[in-house]
Coordinates of C-alpha atoms in Angstrom, one line a residue:
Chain A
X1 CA -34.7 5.1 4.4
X2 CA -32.5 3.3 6.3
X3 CA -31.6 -0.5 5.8
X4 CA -29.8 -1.5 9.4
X5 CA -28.4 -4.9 8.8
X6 CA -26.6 -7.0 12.4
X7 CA -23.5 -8.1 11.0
X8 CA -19.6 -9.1 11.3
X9 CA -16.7 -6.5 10.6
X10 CA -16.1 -9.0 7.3
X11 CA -19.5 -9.0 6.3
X12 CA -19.4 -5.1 6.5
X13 CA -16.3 -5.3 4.4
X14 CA -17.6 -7.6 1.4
X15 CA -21.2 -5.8 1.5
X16 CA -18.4 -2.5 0.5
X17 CA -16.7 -4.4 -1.5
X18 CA -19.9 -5.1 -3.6
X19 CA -21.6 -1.6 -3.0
X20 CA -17.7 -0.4 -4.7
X21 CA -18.7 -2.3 -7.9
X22 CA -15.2 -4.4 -7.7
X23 CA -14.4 -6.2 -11.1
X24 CA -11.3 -8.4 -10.1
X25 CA -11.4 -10.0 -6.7
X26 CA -8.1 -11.9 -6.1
X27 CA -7.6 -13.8 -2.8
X28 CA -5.8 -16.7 -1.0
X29 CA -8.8 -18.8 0.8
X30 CA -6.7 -20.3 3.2
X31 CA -4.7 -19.4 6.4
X32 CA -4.4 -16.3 7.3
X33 CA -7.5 -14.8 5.1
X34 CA -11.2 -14.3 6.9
X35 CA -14.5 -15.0 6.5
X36 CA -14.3 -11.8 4.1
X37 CA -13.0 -13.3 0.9
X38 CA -15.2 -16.1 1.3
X39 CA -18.2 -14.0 1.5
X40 CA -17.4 -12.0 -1.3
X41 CA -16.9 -15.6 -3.4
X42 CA -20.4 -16.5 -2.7
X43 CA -21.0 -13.3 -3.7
X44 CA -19.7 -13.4 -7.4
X45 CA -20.8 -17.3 -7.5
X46 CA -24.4 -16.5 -6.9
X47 CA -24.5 -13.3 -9.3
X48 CA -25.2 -10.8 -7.1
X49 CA -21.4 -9.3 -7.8
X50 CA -20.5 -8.8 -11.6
X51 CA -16.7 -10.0 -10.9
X52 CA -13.9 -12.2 -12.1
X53 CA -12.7 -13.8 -9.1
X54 CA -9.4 -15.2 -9.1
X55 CA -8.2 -17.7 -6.7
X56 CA -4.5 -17.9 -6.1
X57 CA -1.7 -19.9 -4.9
X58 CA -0.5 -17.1 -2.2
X59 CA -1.2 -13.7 -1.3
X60 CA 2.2 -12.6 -3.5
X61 CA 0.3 -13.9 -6.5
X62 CA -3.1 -12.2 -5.0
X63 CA -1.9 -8.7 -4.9
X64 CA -0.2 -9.7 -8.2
X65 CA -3.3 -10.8 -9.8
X66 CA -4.7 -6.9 -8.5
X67 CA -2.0 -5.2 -9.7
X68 CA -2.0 -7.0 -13.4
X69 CA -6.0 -6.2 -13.1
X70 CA -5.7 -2.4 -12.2
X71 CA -3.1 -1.6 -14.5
X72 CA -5.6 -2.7 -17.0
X73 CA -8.8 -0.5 -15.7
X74 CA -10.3 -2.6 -13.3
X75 CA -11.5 -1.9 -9.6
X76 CA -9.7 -4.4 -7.6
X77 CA -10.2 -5.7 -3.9
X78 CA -8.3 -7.9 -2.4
X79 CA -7.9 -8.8 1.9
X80 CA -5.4 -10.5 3.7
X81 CA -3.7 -10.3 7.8
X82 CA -1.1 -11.0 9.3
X83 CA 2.0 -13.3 7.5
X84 CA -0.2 -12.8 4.3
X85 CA 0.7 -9.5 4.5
X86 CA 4.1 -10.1 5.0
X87 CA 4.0 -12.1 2.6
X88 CA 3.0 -9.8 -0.3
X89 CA 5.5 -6.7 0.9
X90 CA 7.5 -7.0 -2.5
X91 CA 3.8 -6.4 -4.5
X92 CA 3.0 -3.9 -1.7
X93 CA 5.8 -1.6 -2.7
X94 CA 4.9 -2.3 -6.7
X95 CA 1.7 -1.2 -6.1
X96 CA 2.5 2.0 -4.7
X97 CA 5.1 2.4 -7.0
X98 CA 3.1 2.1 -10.0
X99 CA 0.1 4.0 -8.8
X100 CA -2.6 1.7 -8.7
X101 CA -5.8 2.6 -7.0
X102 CA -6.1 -1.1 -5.1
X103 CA -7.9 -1.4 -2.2
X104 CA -7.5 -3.9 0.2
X105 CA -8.4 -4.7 3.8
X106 CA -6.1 -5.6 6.4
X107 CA -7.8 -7.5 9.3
X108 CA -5.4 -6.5 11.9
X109 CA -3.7 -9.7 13.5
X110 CA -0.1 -10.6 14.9
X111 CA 2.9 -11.9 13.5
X112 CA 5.0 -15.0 14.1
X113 CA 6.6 -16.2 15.1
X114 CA 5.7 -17.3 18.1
X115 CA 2.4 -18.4 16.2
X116 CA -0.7 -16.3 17.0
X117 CA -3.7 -16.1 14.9
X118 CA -5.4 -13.6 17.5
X119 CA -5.6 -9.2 16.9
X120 CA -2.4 -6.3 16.9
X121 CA -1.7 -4.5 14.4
X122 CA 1.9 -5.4 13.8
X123 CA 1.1 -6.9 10.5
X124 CA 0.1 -3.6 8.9
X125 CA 2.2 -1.4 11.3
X126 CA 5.1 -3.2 9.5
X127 CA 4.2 -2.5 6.5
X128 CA 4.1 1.3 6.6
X129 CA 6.6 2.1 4.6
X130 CA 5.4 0.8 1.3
X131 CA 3.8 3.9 0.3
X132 CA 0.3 2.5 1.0
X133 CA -2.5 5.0 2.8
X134 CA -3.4 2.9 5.8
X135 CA -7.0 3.7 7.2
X136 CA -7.9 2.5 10.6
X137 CA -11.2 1.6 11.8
X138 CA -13.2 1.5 14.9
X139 CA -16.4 -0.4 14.2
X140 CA -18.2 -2.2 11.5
X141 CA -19.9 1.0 10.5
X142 CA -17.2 2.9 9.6
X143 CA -15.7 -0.4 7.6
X144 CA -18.4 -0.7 5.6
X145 CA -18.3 3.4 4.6
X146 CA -14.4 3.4 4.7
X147 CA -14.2 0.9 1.9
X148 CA -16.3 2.9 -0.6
X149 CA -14.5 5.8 0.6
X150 CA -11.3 4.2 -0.2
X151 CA -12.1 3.7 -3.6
X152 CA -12.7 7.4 -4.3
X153 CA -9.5 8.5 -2.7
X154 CA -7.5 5.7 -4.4
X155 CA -8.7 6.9 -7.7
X156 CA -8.0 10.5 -7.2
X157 CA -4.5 10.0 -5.4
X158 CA -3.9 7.2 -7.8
X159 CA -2.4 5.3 -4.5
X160 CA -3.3 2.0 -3.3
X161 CA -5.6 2.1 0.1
X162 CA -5.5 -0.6 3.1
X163 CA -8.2 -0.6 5.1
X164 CA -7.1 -1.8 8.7
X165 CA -9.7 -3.3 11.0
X166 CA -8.9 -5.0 14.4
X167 CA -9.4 -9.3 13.7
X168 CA -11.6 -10.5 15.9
X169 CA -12.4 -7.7 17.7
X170 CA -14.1 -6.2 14.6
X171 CA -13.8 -9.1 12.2
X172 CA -16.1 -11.5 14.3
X173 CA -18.1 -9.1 16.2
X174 CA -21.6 -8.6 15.3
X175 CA -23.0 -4.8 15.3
X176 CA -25.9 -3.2 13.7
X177 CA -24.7 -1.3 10.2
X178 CA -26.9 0.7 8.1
X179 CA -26.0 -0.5 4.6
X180 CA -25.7 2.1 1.9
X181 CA -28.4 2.0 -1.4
X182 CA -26.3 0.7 -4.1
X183 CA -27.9 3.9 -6.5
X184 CA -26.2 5.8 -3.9
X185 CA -22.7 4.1 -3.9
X186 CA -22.6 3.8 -7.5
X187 CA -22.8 7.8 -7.9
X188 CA -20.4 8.3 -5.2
X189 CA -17.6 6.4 -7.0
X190 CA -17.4 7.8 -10.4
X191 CA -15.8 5.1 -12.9
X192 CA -12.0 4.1 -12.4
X193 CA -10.0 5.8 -15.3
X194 CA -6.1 4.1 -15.8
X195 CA -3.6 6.2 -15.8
X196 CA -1.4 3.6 -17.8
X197 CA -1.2 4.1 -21.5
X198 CA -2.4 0.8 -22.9
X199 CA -2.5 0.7 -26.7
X200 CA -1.8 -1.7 -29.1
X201 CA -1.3 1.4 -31.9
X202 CA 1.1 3.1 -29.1
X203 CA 2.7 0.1 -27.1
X204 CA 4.7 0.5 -23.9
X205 CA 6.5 -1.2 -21.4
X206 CA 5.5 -0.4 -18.3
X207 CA 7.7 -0.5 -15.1
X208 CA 11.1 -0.4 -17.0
X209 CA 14.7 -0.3 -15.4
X210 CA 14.8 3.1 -14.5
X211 CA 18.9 4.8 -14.6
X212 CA 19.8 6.8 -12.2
X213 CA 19.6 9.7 -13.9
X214 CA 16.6 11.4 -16.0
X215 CA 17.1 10.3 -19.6
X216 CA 15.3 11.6 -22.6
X217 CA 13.9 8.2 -24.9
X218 CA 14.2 7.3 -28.2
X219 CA 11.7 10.1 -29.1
X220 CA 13.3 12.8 -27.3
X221 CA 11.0 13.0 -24.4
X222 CA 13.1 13.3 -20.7
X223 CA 11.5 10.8 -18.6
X224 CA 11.6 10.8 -15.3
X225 CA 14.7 8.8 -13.1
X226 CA 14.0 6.4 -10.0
X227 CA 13.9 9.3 -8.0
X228 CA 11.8 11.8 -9.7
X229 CA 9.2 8.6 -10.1
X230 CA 9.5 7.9 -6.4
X231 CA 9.5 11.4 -5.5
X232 CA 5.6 11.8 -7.2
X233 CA 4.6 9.3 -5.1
X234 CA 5.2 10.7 -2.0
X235 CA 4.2 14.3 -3.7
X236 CA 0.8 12.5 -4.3
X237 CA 0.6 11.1 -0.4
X238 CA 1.4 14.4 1.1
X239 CA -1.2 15.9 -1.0
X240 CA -3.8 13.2 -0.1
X241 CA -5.3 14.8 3.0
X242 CA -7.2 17.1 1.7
X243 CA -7.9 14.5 -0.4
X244 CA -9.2 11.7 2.1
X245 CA -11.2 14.6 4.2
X246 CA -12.8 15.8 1.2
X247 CA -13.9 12.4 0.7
X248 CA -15.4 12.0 4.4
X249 CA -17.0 14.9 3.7
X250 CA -18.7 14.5 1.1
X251 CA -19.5 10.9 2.1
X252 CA -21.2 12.9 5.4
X253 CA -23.2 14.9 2.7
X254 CA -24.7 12.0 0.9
X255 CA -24.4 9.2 3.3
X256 CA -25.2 11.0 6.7
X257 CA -21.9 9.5 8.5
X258 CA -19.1 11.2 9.0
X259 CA -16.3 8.7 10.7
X260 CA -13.7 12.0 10.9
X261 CA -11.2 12.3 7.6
X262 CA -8.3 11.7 9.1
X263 CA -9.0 11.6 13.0
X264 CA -11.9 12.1 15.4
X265 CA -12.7 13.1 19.0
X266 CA -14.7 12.0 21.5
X267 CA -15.3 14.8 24.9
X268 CA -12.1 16.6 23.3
X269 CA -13.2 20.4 23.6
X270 CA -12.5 20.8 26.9
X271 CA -9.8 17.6 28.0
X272 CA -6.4 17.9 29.5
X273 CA -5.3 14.6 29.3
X274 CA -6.1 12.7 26.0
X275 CA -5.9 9.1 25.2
X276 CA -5.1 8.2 21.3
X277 CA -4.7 5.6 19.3
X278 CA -6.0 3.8 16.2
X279 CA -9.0 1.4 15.7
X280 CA -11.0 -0.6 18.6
X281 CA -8.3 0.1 20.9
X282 CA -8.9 4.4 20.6
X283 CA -13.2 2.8 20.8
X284 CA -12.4 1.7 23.8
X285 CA -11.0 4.6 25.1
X286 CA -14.1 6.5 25.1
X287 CA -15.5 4.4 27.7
X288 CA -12.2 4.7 29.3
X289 CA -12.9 8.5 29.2
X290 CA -16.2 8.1 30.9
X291 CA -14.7 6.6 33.8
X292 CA -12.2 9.3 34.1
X293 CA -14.2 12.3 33.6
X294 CA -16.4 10.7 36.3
X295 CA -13.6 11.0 39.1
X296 CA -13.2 14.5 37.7
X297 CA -10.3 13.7 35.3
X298 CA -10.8 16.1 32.1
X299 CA -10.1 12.6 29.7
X300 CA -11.2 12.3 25.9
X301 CA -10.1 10.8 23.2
X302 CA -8.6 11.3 19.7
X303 CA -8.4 8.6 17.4
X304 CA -6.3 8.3 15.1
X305 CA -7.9 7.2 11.5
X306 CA -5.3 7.9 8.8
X307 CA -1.9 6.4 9.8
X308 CA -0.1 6.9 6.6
X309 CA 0.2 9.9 5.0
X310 CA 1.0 11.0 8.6
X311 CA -1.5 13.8 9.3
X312 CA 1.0 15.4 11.4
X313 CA 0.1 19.2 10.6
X314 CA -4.0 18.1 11.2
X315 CA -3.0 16.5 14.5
X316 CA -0.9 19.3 16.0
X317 CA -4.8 21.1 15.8
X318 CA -6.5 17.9 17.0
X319 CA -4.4 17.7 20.3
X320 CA -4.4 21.8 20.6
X321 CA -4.1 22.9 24.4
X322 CA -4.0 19.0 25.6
X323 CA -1.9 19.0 28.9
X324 CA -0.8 15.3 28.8
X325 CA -0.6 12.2 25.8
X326 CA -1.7 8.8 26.6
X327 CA -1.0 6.9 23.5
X328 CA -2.1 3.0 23.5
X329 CA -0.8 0.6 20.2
X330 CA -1.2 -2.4 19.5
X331 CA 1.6 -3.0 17.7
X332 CA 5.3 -1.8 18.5
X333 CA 8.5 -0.6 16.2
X334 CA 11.3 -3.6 17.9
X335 CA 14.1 -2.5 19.0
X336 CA 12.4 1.1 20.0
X337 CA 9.1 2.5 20.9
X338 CA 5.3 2.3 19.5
X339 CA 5.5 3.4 16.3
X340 CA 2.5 6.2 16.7
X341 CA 4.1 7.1 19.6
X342 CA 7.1 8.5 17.3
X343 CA 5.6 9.9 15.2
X344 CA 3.2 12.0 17.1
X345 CA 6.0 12.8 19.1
X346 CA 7.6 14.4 16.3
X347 CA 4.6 16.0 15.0
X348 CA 5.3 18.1 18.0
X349 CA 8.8 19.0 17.4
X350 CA 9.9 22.8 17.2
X351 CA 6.7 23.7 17.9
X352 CA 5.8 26.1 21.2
X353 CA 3.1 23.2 21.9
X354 CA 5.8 20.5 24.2
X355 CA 3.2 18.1 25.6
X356 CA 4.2 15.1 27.8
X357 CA 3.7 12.0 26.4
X358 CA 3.2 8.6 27.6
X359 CA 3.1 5.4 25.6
X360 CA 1.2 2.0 26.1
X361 CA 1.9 -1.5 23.9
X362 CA -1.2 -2.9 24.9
X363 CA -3.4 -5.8 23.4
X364 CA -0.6 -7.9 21.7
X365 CA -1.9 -11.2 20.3
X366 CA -5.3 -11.2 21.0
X367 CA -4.5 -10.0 24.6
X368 CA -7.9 -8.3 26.1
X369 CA -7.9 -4.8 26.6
X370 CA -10.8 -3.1 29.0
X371 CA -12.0 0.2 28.8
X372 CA -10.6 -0.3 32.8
X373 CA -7.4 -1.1 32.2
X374 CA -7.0 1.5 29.9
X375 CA -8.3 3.7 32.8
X376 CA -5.8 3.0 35.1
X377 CA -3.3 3.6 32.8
X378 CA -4.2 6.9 31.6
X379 CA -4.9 7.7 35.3
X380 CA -1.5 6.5 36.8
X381 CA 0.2 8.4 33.5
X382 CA -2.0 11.6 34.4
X383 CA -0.6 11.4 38.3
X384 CA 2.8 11.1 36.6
X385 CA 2.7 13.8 34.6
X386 CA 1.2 16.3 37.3
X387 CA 4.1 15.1 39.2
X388 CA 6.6 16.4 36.5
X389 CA 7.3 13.4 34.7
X390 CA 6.9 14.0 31.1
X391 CA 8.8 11.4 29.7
X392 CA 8.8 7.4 30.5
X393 CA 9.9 4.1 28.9
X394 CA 7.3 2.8 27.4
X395 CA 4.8 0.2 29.5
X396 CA 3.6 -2.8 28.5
X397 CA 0.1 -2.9 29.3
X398 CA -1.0 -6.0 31.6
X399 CA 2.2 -8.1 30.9
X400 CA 4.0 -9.8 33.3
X401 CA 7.5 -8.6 32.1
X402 CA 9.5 -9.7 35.5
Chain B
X1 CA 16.9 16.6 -29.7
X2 CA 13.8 18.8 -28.3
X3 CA 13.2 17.5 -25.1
X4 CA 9.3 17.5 -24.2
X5 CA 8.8 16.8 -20.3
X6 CA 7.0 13.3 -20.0
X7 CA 4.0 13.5 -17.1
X8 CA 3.0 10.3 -16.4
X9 CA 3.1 9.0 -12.6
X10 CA 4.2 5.6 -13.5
X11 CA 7.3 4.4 -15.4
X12 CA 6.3 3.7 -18.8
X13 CA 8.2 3.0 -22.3
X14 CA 8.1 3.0 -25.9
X15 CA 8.7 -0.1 -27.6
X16 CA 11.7 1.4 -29.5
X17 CA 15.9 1.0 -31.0
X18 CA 17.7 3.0 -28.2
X19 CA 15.1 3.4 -26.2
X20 CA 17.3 2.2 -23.1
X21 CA 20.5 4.1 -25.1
X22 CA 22.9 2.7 -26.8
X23 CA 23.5 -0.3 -24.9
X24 CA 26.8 -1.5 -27.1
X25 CA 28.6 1.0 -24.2
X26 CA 28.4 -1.9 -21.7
X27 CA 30.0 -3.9 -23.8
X28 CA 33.8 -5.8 -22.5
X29 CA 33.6 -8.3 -24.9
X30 CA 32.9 -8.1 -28.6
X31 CA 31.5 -10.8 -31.0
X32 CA 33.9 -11.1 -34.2
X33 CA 32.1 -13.4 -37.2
X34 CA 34.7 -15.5 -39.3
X35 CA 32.0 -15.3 -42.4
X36 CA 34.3 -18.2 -43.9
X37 CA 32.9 -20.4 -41.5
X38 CA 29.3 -18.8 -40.9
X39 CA 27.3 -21.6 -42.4
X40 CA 24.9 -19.0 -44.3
X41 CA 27.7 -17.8 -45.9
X42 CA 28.7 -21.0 -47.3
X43 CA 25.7 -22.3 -47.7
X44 CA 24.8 -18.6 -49.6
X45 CA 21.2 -19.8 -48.2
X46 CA 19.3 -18.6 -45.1
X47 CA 20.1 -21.9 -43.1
X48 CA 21.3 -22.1 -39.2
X49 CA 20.8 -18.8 -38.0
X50 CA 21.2 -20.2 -34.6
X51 CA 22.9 -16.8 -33.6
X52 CA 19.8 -14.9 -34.2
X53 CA 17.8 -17.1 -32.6
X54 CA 19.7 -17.2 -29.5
X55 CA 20.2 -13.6 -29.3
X56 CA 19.2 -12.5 -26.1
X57 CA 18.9 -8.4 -27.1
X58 CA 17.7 -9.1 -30.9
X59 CA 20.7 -7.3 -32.3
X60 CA 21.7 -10.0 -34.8
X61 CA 20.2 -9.9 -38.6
X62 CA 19.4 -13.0 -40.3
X63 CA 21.1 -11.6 -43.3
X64 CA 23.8 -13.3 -45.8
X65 CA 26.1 -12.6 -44.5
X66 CA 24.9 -12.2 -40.7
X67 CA 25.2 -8.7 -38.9
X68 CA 25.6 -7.7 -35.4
X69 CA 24.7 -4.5 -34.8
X70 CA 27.2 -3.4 -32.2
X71 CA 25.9 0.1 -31.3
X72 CA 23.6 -2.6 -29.0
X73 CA 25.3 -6.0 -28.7
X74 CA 25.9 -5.9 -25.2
X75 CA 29.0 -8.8 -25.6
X76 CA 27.3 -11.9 -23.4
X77 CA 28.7 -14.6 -25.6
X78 CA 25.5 -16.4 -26.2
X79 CA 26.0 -16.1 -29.7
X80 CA 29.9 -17.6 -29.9
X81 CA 28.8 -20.4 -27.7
X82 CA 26.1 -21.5 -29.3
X83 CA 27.4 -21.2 -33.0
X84 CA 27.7 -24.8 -34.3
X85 CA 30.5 -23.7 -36.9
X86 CA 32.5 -22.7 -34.3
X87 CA 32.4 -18.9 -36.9
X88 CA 32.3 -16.1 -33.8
X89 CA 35.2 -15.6 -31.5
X90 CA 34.7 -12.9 -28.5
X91 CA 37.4 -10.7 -28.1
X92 CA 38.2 -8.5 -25.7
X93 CA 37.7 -4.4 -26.5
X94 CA 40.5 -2.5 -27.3
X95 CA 42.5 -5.3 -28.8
X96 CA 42.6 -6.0 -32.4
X97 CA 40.1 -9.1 -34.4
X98 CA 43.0 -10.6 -35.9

């Protein structure tokens, strides 16, 4: 039986957040958090969430707080945008590093300076590199499931998981979501184990200087160096995949949804030209496609779900026989191109598969973006292309850049 | 030493002497105790022992007469500055106490 709730993107996210059974909750309340920590507050305050919620000076000391909590066997949530991201990119890295299975969402808004409160994604964009898997989502539906997914894929890669979701656009837009049962949830997400040894009979320090070289201990036992440590982290995030489409699938099985593992399609099988990017922007594409397959433009869509790991191998398949790339981001890599756009682009490298493809920024700081503009863009790139043009700086979408 | 392969996926150590090796090899400066002016050693009484209570690595026994164990004294002088008897003088490696 269905229970179809009308609801923000941040009410989607604390309702997962509860359905995961979280048991440390730590958040900055102020500037630039949402509507979702607060939710989750009342939440734990009224009793209908068995949690210690922890209320910090800063979202450094947040993720902190998570860290300290996971390491010691608890689920842990936290949420955050923009410079509160930034501002926790040391505990980012730590995170990853020590393997902890934290979830946290991202509610995808722009930098400063200049000041902006309003969506892009450059907040979590620049944070790729921490060794996080970033999840991007396109409606409140898919946050809600994404977040009890998370949890499952966290605890098997033993990596921390940000789920991404467009501020405003997502955050503050109401849309029917079928909430999970909680019976349900609860046998999806089998109990968190620690991988940290924590014993008082067989104490350790955890997170020691590591030497540059591997060194056996005081009890003969060859531990690991920096980068044998580092390199099982990234073992773990090539492997996770399999892992995180596993996971969709088997959500499908139980829930009835499947949101794609690690992309999905919209009027792909027979398309020529496909547009592509990552949460509400790649949404909006499909209506984009509409309008385009109805002047007899072959247009779909592929979004793009799982950011980091990179599924390149899975996405050479998704865009198989495509005959042109329209790639829109709302966030950009300064100094060079859109940072999807890259990386996609090298996906493709060696292979026989050389597709032409043409980038977008698009959206930056709260700028709207309509399924028509997006139209035009793709339809002026698709002219291009026919026309031989494969390559072309990238193009700011509806910015005055005289 | 038999050296068993450790598997876990985060950096973890045993509370343990040497577990970090023998960290006297950093050394450039080594604590010398004049034990004539070590107040314990005077006193023949466990009194001051401001040495090992300073000691940032732990290496120093409240003994009579005090010991520094140099296989992991690392040499940072907290010791020699903080000894009221003026009793430990860091000298330089290589070159003689006296």
């Amino acid at each position: 039986m269905s229970n179809v709730q009308i609801m923000t993107g941040n009410q989607a996210a604390a309702i997962g957040a509860k359905l995961s059974n979280v048991q440390v909750v730590a958040a900055y309340p102020i500037t630039p958090q949402s509507q979702l920590a607060e939710i989750i507050s009342q939440y734990i305050e009224g009793g209908e969430l068995k949690a210690e919620y922890v209320r910090v000076e800063g979202e450094h000391s947040a993720l902190t707080v998570c860290i300290s909590a996971s390491t010691v066997g608890a689920r842990v949530f936290t949420a955050t945008s923009a410079n509160g991201l930034l501002y926790m990119h040391e505990q980012l890295h730590w995170a990853a590093g020590s393997r902890l299975p934290i979830v946290m969402c991202c509610v995808n808004r722009g930098v400063g300076a200049p000041w902006t409160i309003f969506n892009d994604q450059q907040d979590s964009i620049s944070q790729r590199d921490t060794g996080w898997i970033q999840i991007y989502c396109r409606n409140n539906q898919e946050i809600l499931d994404t977040i009890i997914q998370a949890y499952r894929i966290a605890e098997e890669v033993y990596a921390p998981v940000m789920v991404c979701y467009d501020g405003f656009v997502l955050s503050h837009t109401m849309m029917p979501v079928d909430i999970p049962d909680p019976e349900k949830a609860r046998d999806f997400l089998p109990p968190y184990q620690a991988h940290t040894i924590l014993s008082p009979e067989d104490p350790r320090t955890l997170n020691p200087v590591l030497f540059p070289n591997r060194r056996a201990n005081s009890a003969g036992v060859l531990c690991d160096g920096y980068m044998e440590m580092r390199y099982k982290l990234q073992a773990a995030l090539e492997r996770s995949p399999a892992v995180i489409e596993e996971t969709s699938r088997r959500f499908a099985e139980v829930f009835g949804r499947d949101h794609g593992g690690l992309s999905w399609g919209y009027r792909r099988e027979d398309a020529e030209l496909v547009m592509t990017g990552m949460g509400s922007v790649a949404s909006e594409a499909m209506q984009a496609a509409d309008i385009l397959r109805e002047e007899g433009i072959k247009a779909g869509v592929v979004g793009i779900r799982v950011f980091r790991p990179f599924p390149a191998k899975h996405l050479k398949e998704a865009f198989r026989g495509v005959k042109g790339i329209v790639i829109f981001e709302k966030g950009i890599s300064y100094g060079y191109e859109g940072a999807l756009c890259s990386d996609l682009k090298a996906a493709f490298y060696g292979s026989e598969h050389q597709v032409p493809v043409h980038s977008y920024i698009a959206g930056l700081g709260g700028r709207d973006v309509k399924a028509r503009e997006l139209a035009d863009a793709a339809r002026a790139s698709w002219q291009e292309m026919q026309s031989g043009i494969a390559e072309k700086p990238t193009t700011w979408l509806n910015c005055y850049t005289g | 030493m038999t050296t068993k392969k450790d598997d876990s996926i985060s950096a973890m150590c045993t509370v343990a002497i040497g577990e970090a090796g023998e960290t006297g090899d950093w050394r450039s400066l080594r604590p010398v105790i004049n034990h004539a002016k070590c107040i314990p050693s005077i006193k023949k009484k466990s009194a001051c022992f401001l040495c090992w209570l300073y000691c940032p690595e732990g290496v120093i026994k409240a003994a009579i007469p005090v010991e520094i164990d140099l296989d992991y004294c690392k040499g940072c002088g907290v010791c020699a500055e903080e000894c009221p008897a003026k009793a430990i003088t860091m000298v330089r490696e290589g070159e003689d106490d006296e």
